[in-house]
CSV table of C-alpha atoms in Angstrom, one decimal:
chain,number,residue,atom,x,y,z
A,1,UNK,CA,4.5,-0.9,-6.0
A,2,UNK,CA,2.7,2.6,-4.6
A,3,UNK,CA,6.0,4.2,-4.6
A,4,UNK,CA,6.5,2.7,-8.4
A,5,UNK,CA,3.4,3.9,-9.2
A,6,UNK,CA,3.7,7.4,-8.3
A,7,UNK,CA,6.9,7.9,-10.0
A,8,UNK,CA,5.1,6.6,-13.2
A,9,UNK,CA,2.7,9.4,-12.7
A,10,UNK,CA,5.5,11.8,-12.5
A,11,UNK,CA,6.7,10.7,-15.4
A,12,UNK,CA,3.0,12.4,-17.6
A,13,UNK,CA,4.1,15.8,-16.7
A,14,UNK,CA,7.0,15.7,-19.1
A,15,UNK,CA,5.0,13.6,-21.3
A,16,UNK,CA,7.8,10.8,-21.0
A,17,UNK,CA,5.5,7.2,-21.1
A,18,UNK,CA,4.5,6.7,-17.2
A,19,UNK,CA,6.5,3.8,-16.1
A,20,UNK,CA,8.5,4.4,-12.5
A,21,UNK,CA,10.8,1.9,-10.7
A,22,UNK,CA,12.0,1.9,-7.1
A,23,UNK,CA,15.4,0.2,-5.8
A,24,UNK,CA,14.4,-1.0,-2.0
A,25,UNK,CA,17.6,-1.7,0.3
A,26,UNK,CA,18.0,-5.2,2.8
A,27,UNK,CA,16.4,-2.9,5.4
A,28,UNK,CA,13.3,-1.9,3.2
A,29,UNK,CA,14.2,1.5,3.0
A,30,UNK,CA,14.6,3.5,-0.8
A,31,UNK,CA,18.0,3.2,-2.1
A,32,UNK,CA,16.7,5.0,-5.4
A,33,UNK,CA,13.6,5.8,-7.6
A,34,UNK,CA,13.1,7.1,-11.1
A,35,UNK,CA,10.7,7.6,-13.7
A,36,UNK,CA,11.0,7.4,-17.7
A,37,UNK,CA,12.7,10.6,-18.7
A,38,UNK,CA,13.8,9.7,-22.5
A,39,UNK,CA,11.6,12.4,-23.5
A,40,UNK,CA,12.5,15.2,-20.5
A,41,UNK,CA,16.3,14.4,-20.8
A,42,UNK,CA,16.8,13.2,-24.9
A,43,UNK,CA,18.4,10.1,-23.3
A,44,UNK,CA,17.1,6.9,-25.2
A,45,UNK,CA,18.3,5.6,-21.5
A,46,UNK,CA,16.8,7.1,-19.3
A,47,UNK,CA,14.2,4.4,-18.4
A,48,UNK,CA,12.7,4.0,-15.0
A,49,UNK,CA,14.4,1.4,-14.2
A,50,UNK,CA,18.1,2.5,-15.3
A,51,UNK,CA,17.6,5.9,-13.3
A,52,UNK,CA,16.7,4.2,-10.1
A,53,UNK,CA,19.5,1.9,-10.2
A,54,UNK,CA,22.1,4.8,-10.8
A,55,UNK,CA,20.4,6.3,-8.1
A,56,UNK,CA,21.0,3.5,-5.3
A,57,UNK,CA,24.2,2.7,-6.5
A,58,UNK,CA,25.4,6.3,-6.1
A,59,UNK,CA,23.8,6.2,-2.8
A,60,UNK,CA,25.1,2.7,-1.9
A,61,UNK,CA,28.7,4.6,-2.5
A,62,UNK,CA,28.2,7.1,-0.7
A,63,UNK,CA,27.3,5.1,2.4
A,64,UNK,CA,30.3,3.2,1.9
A,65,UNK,CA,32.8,6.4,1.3
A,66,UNK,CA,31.0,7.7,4.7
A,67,UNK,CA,31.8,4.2,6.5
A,68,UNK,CA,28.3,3.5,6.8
A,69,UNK,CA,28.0,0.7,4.6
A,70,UNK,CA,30.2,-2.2,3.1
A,71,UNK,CA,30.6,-2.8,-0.8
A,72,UNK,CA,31.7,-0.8,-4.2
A,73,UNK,CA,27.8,0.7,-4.8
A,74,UNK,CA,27.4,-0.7,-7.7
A,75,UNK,CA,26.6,-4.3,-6.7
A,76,UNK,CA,22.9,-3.9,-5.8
A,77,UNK,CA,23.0,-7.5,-3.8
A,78,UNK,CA,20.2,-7.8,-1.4
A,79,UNK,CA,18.2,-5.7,-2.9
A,80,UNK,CA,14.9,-5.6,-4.7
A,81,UNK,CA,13.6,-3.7,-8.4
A,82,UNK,CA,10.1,-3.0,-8.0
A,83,UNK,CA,8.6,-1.8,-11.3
A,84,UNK,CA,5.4,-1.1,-12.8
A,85,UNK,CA,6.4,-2.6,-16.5
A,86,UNK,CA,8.3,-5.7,-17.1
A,87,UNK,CA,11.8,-4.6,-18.2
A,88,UNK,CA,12.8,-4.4,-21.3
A,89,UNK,CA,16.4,-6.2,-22.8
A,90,UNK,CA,18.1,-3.3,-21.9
A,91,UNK,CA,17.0,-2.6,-18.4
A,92,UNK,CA,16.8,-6.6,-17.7
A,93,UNK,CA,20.8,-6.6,-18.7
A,94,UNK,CA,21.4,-3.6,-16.2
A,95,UNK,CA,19.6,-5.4,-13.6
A,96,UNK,CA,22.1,-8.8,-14.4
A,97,UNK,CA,24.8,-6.5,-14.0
A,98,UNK,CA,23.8,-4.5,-11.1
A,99,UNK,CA,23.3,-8.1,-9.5
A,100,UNK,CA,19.7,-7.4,-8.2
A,101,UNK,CA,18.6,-10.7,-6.8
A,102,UNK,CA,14.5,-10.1,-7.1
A,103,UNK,CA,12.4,-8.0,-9.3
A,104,UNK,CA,8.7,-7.3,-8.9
A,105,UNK,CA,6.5,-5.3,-12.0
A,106,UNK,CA,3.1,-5.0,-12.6
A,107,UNK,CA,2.0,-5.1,-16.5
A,108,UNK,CA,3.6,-7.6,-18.8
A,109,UNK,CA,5.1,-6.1,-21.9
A,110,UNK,CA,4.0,-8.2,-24.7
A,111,UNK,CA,5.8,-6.5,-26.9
A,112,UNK,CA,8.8,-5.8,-25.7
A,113,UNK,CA,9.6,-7.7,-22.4
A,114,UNK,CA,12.9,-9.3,-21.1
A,115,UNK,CA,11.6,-11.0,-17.9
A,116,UNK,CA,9.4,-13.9,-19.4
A,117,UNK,CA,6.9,-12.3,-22.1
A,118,UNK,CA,9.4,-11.9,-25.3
A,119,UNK,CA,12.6,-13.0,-23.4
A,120,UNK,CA,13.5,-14.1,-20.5
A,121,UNK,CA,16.8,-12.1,-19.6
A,122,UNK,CA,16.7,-12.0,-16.0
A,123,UNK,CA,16.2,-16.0,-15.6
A,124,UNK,CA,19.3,-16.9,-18.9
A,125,UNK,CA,21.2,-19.2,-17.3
A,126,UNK,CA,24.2,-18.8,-19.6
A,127,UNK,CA,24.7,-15.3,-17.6
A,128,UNK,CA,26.4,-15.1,-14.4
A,129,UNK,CA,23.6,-14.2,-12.2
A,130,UNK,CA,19.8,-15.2,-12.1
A,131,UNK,CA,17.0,-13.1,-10.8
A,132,UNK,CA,14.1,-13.8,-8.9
A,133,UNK,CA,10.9,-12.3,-10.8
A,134,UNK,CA,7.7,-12.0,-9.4
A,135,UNK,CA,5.2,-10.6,-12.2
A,136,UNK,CA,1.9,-9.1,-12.1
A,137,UNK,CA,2.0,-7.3,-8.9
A,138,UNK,CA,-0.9,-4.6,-9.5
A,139,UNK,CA,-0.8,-5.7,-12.8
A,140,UNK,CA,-4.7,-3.7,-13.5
A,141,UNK,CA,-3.7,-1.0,-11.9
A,142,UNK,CA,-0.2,-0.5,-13.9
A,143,UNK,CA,-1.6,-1.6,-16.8
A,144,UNK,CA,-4.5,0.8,-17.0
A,145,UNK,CA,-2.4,3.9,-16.4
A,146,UNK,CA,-0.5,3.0,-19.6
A,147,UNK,CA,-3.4,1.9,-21.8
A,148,UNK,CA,-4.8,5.7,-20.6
A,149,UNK,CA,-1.4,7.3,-21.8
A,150,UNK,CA,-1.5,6.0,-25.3
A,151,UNK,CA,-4.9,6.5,-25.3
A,152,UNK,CA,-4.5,10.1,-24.7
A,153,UNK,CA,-2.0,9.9,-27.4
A,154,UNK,CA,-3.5,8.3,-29.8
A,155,UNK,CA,-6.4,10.8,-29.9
A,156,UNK,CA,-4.6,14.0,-29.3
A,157,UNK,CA,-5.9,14.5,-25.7
């Protein structure tokens, strides 16, 4: 959650709403990060969580084009989501399809959430793969750096 957490920080200096993701690998190493950039980039889907797992599947292929790993890249299996926000419907839908078998977040998205709080996307068992969720990992700390983003917003500063 550290790593998640500092790409959500790297996400205030193009004033894009701090949320970061990271993809971790079978052997615990990075596979891919990213940060909110729907403000940076003008992309409505560019959210944390889509931009990491374009980023490990593109690495995942590479590996396999250099015979270094197995698979087509963009099956995540084995691999892990850690985020500081609980997806949304469209990021818990790329996470089904990427077939990530666990995520972890930190704040719960009342408002807005696809992994328990408004839906429950990620556990649907109409859909062709179920995810393991684990929810509220750093949950102050995550929450708190959003609360002081809209904040800030809110009163200009």
């Amino acid at each position: 959650m550290g790593l998640a957490l500092a790409e959500a920080r790297r996400a205030l200096v193009t004033e894009d709403v701090p949320i970061g993701a990271v993809v971790i690998g079978p052997d615990g190493g990075v596979l891919g990060s990213g940060r909110n950039q729907r403000e940076e980039l003008g992309d409505p889907t560019a959210h944390a969580e889509v931009v990491a797992i374009r980023e490990a599947a593109a690495r995942l292929r590479e590996l396999s084009l250099a015979g270094g790993g197995s698979g087509d890249g963009w099956r995540l299996a084995d691999c892990t989501l850690v985020v500081t926000l609980e997806p949304c419907a469209m990021c818990a839908g790329a996470i089904v399809l990427a077939r990530i078998p666990r995520v972890v977040f930190g704040a719960w998205d009342e408002k807005a959430g696809a992994a328990g709080s408004v839906f429950d996307v990620l556990r649907e068992r109409r859909l062709n793969h179920w995810v393991e969720v684990y929810g509220g990992v750093r949950e102050a700390e995550c929450g708190g750096l959003l609360r002081d983003f809209f904040v800030g917003h809110r009163t200009g500063i």
